[in-house]
Coordinates of C-alpha atoms and ligand atoms in Angstrom, one line a residue:
X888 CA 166.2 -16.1 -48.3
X889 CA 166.3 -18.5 -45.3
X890 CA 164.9 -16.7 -41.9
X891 CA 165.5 -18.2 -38.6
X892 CA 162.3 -17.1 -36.4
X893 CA 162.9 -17.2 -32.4
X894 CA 159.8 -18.2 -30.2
X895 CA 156.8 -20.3 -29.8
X896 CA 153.4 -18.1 -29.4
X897 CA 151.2 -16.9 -31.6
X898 CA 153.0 -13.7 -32.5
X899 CA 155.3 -15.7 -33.9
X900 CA 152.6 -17.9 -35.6
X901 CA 151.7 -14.7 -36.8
X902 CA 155.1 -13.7 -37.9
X903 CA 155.8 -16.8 -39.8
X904 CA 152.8 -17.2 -41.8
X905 CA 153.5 -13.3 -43.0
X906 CA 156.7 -13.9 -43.7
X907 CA 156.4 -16.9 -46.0
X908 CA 153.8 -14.8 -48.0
X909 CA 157.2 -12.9 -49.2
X910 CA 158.5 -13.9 -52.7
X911 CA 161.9 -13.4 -51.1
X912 CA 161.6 -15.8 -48.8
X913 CA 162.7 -19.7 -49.7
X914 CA 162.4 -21.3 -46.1
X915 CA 161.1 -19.9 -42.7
X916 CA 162.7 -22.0 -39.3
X917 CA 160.9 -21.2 -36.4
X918 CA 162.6 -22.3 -32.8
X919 CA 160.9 -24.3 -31.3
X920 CA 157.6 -22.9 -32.9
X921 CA 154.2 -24.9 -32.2
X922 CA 151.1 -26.6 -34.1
X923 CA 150.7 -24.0 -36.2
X924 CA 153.5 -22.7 -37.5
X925 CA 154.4 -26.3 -38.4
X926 CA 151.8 -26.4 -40.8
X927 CA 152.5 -23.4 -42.6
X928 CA 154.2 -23.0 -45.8
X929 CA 157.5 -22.7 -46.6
X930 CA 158.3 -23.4 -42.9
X931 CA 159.9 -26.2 -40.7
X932 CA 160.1 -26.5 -36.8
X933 CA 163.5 -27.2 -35.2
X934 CA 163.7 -28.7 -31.8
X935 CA 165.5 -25.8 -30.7
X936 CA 164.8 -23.8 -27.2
X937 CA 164.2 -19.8 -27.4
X938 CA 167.1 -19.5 -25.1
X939 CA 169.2 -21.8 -25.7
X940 CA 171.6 -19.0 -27.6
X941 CA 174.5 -20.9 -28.6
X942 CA 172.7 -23.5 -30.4
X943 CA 170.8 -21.1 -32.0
X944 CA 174.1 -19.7 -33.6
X945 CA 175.6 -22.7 -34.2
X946 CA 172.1 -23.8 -36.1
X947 CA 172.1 -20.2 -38.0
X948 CA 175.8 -20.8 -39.0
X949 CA 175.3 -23.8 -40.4
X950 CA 172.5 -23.6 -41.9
X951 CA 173.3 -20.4 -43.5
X952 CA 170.0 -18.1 -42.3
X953 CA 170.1 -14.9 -44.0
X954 CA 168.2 -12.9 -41.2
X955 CA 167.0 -13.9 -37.6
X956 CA 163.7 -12.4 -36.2
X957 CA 163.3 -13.1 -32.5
X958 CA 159.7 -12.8 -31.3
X959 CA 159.9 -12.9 -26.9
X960 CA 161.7 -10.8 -24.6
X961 CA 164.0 -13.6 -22.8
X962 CA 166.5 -14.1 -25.5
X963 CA 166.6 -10.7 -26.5
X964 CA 167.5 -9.6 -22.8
X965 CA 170.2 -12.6 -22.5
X966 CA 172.1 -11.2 -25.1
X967 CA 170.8 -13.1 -28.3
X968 CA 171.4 -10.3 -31.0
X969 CA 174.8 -9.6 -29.3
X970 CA 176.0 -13.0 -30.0
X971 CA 174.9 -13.5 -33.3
X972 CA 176.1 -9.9 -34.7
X973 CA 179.5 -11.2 -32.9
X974 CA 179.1 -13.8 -35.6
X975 CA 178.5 -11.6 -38.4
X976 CA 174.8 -13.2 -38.5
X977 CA 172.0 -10.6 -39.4
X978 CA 168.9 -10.0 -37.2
X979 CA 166.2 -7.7 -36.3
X980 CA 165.7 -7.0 -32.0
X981 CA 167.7 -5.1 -29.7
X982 CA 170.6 -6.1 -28.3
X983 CA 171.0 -6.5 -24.6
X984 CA 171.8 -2.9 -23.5
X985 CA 168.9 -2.0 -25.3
X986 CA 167.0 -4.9 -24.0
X987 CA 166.8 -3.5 -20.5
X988 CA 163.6 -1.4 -21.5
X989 CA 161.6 -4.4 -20.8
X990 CA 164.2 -6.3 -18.9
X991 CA 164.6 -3.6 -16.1
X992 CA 161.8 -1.2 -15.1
X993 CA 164.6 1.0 -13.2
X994 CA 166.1 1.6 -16.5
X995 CA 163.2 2.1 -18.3
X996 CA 161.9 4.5 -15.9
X997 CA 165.2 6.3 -15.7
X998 CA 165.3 6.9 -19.7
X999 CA 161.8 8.0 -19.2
X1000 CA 162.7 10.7 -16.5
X1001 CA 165.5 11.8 -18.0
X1002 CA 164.0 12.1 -21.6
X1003 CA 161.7 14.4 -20.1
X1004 CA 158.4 11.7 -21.1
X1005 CA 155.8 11.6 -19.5
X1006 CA 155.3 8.8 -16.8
X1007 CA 153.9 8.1 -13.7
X1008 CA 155.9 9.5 -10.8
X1009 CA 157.8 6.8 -9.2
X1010 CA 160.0 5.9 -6.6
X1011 CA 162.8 2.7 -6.8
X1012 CA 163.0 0.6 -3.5
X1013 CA 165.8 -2.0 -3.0
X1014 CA 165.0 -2.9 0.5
X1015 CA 161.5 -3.6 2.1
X1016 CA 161.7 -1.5 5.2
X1017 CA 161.7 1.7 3.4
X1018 CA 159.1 -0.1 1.1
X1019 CA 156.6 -0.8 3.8
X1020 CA 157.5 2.7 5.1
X1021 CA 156.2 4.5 2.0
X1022 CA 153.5 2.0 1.9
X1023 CA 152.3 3.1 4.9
X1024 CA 151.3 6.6 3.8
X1025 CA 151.5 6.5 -0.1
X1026 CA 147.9 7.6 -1.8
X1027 CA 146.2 4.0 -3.0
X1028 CA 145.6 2.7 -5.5
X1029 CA 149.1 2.0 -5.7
X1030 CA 151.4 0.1 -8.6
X1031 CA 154.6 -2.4 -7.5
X1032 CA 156.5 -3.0 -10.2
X1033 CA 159.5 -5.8 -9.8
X1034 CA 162.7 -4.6 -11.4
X1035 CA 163.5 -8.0 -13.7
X1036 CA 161.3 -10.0 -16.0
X1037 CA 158.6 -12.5 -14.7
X1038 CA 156.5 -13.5 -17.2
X1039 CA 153.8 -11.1 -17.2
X1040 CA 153.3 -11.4 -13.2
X1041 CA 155.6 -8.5 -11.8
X1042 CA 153.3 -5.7 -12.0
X1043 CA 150.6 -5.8 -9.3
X1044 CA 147.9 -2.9 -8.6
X1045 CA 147.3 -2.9 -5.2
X1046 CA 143.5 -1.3 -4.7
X1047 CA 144.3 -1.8 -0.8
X1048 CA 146.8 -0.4 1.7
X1049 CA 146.5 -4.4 3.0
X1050 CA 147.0 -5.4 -0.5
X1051 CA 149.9 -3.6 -1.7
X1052 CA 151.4 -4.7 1.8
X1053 CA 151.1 -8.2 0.8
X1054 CA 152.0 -7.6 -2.4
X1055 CA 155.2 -6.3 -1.2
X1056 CA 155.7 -9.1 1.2
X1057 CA 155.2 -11.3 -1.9
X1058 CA 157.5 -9.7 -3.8
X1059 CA 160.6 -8.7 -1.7
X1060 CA 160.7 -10.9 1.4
X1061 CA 159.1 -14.4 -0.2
X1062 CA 160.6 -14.0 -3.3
X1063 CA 157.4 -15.2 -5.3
X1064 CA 159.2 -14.3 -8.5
X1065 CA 162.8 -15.2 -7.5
X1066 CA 165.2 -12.3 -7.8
X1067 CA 163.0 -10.1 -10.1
X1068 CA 161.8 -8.7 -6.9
X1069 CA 164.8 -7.7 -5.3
X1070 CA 163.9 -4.3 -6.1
X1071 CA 161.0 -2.6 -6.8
X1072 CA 159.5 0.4 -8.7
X1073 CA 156.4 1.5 -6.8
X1074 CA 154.3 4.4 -8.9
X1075 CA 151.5 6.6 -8.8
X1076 CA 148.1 4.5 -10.4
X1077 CA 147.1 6.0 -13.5
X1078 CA 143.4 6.3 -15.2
X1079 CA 142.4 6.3 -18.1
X1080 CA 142.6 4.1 -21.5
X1081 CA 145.0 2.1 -22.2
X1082 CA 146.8 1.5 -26.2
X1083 CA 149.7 -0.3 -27.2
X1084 CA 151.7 1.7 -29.6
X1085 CA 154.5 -0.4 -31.5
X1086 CA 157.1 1.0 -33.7
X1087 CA 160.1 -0.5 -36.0
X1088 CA 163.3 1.0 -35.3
X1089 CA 166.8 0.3 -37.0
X1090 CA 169.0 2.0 -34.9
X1091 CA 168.2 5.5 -36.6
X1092 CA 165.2 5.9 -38.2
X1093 CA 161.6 4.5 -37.0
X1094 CA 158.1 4.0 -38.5
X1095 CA 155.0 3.6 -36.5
X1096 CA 153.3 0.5 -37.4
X1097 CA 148.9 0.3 -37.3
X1098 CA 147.6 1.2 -33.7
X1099 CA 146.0 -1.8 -31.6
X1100 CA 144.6 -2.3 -28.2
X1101 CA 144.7 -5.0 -26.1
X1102 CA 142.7 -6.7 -23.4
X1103 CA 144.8 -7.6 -20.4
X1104 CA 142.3 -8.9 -17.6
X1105 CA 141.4 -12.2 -18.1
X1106 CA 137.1 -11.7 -17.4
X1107 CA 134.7 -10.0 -19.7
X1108 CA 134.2 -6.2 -18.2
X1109 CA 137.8 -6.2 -18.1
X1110 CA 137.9 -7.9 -14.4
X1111 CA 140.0 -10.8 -13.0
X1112 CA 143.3 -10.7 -13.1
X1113 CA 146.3 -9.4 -15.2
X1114 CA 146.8 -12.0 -18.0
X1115 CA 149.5 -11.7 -21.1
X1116 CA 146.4 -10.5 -23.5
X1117 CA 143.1 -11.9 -23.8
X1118 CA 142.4 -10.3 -27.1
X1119 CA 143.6 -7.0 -29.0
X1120 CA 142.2 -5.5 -32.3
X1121 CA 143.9 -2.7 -35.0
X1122 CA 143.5 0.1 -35.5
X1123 CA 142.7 1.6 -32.1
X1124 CA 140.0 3.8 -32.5
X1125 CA 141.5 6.1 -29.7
X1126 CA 144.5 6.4 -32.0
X1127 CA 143.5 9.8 -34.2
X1128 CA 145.9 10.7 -37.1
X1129 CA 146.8 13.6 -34.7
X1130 CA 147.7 11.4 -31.6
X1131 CA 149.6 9.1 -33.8
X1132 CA 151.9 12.3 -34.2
X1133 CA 151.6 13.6 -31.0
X1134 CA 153.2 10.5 -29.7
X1135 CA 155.8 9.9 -32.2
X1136 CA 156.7 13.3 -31.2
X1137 CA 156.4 13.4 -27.2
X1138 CA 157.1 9.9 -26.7
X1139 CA 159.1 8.2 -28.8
X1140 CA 161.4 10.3 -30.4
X1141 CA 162.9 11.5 -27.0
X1142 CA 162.9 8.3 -25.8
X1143 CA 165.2 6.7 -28.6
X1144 CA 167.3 10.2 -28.0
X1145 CA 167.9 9.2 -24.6
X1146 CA 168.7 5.9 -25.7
X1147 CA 170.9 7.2 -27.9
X1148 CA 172.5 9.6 -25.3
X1149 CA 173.3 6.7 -23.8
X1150 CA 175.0 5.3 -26.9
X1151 CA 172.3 2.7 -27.3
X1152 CA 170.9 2.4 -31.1
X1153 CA 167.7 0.7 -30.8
X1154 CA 166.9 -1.7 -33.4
X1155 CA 163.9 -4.0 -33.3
X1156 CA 160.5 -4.0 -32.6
X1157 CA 159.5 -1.3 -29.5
X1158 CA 156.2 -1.2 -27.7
X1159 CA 154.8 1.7 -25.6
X1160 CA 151.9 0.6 -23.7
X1161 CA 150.7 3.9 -23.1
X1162 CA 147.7 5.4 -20.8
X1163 CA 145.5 8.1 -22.1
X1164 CA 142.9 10.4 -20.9
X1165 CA 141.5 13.8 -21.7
X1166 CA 144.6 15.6 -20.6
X1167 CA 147.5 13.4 -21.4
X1168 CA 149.1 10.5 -22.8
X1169 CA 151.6 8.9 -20.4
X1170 CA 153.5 6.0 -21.1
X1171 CA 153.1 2.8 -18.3
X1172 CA 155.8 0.3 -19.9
X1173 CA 158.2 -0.3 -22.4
X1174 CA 158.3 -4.0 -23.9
X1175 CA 161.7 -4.7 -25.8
X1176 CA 159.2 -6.6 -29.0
X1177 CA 156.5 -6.9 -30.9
X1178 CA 153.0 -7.3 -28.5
X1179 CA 151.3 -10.5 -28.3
X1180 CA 148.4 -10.8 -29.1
X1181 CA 148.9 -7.3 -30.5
X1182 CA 150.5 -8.8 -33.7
X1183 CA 147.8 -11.2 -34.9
X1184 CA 145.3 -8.7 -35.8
X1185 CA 148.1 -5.8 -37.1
X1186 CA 149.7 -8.4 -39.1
X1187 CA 146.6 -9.6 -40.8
X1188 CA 146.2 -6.4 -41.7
X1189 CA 149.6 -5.3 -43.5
X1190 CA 149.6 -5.4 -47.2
X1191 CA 153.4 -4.5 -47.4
X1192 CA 155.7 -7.3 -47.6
X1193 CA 156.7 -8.1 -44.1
X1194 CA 160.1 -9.5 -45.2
X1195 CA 161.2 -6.4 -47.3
X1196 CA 160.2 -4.5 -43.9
X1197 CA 162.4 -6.7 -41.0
X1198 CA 165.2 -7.0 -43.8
X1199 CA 165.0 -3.1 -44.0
X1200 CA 165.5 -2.4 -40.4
X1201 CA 167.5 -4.8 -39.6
X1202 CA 170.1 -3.3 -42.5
X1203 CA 169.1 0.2 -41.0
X1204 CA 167.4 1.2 -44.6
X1205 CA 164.2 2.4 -43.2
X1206 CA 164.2 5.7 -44.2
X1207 CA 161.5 6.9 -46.1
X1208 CA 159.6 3.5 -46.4
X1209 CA 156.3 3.1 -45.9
X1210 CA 153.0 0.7 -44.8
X1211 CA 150.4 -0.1 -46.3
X1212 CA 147.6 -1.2 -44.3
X1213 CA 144.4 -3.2 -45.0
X1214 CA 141.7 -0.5 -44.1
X1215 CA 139.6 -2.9 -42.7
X1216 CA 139.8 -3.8 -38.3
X1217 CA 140.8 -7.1 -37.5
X1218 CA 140.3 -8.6 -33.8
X1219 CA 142.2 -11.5 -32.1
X1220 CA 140.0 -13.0 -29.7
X1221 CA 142.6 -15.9 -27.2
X1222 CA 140.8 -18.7 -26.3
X1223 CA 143.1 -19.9 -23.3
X1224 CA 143.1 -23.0 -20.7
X1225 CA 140.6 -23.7 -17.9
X1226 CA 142.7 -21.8 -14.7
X1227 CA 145.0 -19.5 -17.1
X1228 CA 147.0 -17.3 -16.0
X1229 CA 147.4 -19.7 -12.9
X1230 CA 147.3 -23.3 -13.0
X1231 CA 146.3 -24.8 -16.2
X1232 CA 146.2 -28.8 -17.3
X1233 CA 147.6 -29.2 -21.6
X1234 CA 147.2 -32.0 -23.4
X1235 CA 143.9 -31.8 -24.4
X1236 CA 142.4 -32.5 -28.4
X1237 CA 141.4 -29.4 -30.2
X1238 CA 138.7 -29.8 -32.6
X1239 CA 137.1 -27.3 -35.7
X1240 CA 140.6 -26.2 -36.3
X1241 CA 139.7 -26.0 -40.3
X1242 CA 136.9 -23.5 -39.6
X1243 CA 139.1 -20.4 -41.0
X1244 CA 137.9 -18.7 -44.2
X1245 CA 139.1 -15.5 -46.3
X1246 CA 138.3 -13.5 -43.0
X1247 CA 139.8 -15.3 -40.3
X1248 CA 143.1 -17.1 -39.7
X1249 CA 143.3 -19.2 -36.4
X1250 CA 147.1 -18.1 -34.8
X1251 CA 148.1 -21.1 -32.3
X1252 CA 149.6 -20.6 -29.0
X1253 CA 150.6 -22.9 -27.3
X1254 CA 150.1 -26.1 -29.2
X1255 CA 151.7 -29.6 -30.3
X1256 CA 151.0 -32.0 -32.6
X1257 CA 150.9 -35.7 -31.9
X1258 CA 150.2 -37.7 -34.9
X1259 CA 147.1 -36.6 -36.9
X1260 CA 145.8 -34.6 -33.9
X1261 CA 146.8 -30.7 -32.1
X1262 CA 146.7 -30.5 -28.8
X1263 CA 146.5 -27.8 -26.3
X1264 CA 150.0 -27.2 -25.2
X1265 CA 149.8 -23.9 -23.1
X1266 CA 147.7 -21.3 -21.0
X1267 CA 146.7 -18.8 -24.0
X1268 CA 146.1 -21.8 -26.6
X1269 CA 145.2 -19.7 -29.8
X1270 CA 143.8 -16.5 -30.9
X1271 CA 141.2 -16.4 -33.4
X1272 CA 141.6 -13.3 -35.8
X1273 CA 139.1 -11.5 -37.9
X1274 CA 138.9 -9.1 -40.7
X1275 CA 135.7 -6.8 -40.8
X1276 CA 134.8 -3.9 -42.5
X1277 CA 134.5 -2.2 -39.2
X1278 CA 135.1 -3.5 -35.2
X1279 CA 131.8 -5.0 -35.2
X1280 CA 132.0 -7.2 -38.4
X1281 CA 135.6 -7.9 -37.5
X1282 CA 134.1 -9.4 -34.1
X1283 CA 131.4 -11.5 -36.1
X1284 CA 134.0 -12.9 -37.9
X1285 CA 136.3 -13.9 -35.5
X1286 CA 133.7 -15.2 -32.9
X1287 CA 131.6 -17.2 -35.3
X1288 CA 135.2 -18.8 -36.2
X1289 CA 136.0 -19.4 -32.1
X1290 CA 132.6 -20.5 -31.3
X1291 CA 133.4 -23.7 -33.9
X1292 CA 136.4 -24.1 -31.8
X1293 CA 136.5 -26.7 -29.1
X1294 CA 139.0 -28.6 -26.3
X1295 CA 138.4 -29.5 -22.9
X1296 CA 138.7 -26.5 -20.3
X1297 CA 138.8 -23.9 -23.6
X1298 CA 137.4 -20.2 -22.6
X1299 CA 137.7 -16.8 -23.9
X1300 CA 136.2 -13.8 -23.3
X1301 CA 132.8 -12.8 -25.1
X1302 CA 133.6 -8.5 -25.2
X1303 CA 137.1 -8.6 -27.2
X1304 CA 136.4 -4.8 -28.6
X1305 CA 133.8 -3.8 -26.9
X1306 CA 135.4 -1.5 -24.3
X1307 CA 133.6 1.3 -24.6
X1308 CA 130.2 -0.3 -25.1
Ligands
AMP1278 P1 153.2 -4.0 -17.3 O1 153.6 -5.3 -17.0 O2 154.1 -2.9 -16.9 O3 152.7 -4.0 -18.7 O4 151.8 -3.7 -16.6 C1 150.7 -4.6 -16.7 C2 149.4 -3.8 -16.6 O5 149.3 -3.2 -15.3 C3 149.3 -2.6 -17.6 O6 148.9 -3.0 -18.9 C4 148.2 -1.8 -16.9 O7 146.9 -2.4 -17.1 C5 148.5 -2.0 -15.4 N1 149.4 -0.9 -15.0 C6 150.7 -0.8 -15.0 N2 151.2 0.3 -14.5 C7 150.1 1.0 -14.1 C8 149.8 2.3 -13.6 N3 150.9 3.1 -13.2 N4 148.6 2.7 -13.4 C9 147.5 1.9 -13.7 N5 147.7 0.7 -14.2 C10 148.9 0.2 -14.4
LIG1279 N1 149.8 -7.8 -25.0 C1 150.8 -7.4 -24.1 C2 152.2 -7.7 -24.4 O1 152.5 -8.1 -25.4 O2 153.0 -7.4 -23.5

């Protein structure tokens, strides 16, 4: 089978190198992909953007892809899997409808509230005025969410009555994120733990995949700003057996009923980033795809063929399958660019790339190559991913890889997994 893989990051690194383990598949093209996922097996590059849709198609077309796998949320929410199932092409994400659970947090919200799933209590604001009004009095901390996508930057927790003022001003009256602020969710803060909790769906039945957690601030202690993931790890050790149920049956089977109420079949990858403490599990966002860097370590620790799974849900045949997992932990530990997630300079030589062994695999980011040499081509640059026989070994693994690791400006955090310590 020829696969057409959409994105450049290092869940698609991750994606590719598991899907060109498959005997099924002949050839994996990734668009535009990076460093790493040139050098992989089985799999070729093409000079193709993520959302540049119709020459996607017309590439798919002629090259004859049997199934199209598309990693980030911006395709998916222009409309990508409409196109292509216009075209009688087969592929595995929602379409743009269903999209809107990570393209719109008014919608998402709204499925939430009217599944009856359990959210923080919100309110939707499409003109500052009344914004700053509730601002004003509102308990803080407080959470502004923008409505549209932007990049990982439109959720801002105000710990301030000045801050989520200026946030707000940021937001709505600057513009800082262009239209995606036009209008805002602002919601009650929540405490507790967070988990990402990702599940295949194809349109009418859904499997959970291995629990994982990720690290979102970019400091060790979990400080410093909101980044796309510093580092995540499977399984969560949060995640009992029971939970695992519990959520499947309070959170995500109501919310793909809704969905469905609403004459939406969700098919794809969906991702509940959920909050949970003593007394309850309630869900803070919906992403439309698999997490990143959530996929490294949950990917190096499937034993099913991948291949046989996305061709499965993507022809709605997932009924009754099932996963097996490695029992082992693996951790993903980012090593990013000097000023990430703000400014950031690329272009630099990495060096120790061919540290991996049987327990680690080094997923690229954002990377190039130019010539004999792989350059750093992005704010999160790789992620170094361990196996261990528990977290801790897992963590050796992967850090004794990292620390062999080396370009100008690299960090990463030194605590991947160590939240509770
Ligand atoms: P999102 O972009 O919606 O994933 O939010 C980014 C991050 O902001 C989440 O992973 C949480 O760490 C934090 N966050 C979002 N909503 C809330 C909330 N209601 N209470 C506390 N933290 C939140
Ligand atoms: N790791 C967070 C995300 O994929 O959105």
């Amino acid at each position: 089978m020829k696969i057409l893989v959409i994105g450049s990051g290092g869940r698609e690194h991750a994606i590719v190198w598991k899907l060109a383990q498959s005997d099924l598949c002949e050839k994996v093209f990734v668009a535009p992909g990076n460093a790493g996922t040139a050098d992989e097996p089985k799999t070729e590059n093409i000079g193709l953007n993520a959302e540049d849709l119709e020459s996607l198609l017309d590439f798919a077309k002629n090259k004859e892809v049997d199934l199209t796998i598309v990693g980030p949320e911006a395709p998916l929410v222009l409309g990508l899997i409409d196109l292509f199932e216009k075209n009688n092409l087969l592929c595995l994400g929602p379409n743009k409808l269903a999209a809107q659970m990570e393209g719109s947090k008014i919608f998402m919200k709204d499925v939430l509230k009217k599944g009856n799933i359990p959210t923080a209590n919100y309110e939707v604001f499409t003109d500052p005025d009344s914004a700053r009004e509730f601002l004003e009095t509102c308990d803080i901390p407080i959470v502004l969410k923008a409505d549209g996508l932007a990049a990982g930057k439109g959720v801002i927790v105000a710990f301030s009555r000045d801050e989520a003022l200026e946030a707000l001003k940021s937001l709505m009256i600057e513009q800082k994120l262009g239209t995606a602020g036009d209008n805002l969710v602002i919601e009650e803060f929540l405490r507790g733990e967070e988990a990402s909790f990702i599940v295949l769906c194809d349109g009418k039945n859904v499997i959970s995949l291995a629990s994982s957690q990720d690290h979102k601030q970019r400091d060790d202690g979990d400080k410093g700003p909101n980044t796309g993931g510093m580092g995540a790890y499977s399984p969560a050790p949060l995640i009992t057996e029971e939970l695992n149920e519990e959520i499947m049956k309070d959170i995500i089977h109501p919310t793909l009923a809704e969905l469905k109420r609403r004459d939406i079949d969700y098919k794809g990858f969906l991702y509940a980033g959920l909050m949970i403490n003593e007394q309850k599990i309630k869900v803070l966002e919906y992403n439309c795809r698999f997490g990143d860097p959530e996929t490294q370590p949950i990917l190096m620790r499937m034993k099913s063929d991948f291949l046989s799974l996305c061709l499965k849900a993507a022809k709605q045949e997932l009924k009754g399958v099932e996963i097996v997992w490695d029992d082992r932990f693996a951790l993903g530990v980012v090593m990013a660019s000097k000023g990430y997630p703000e400014k950031y300079e690329t272009g630099f030589s990495i060096s120790g790339l061919n540290e991996e062994n049987e327990t680690t695999k080094v997923f690229h980011c954002g990377t190039k190559k130019e010539g004999e040499k792989t350059l750093s081509n992005g704010g999160r640059v790789l992620c170094v991913t361990g196996l261990g026989s528990n977290l801790d070994n897992a963590f050796k693994n992967a850090y004794e890889t990292a620390s062999k690791i080396n370009w100008d400006g690299a960090f990463y955090r030194r605590d991947i997994g160590k939240r509770n310590q």
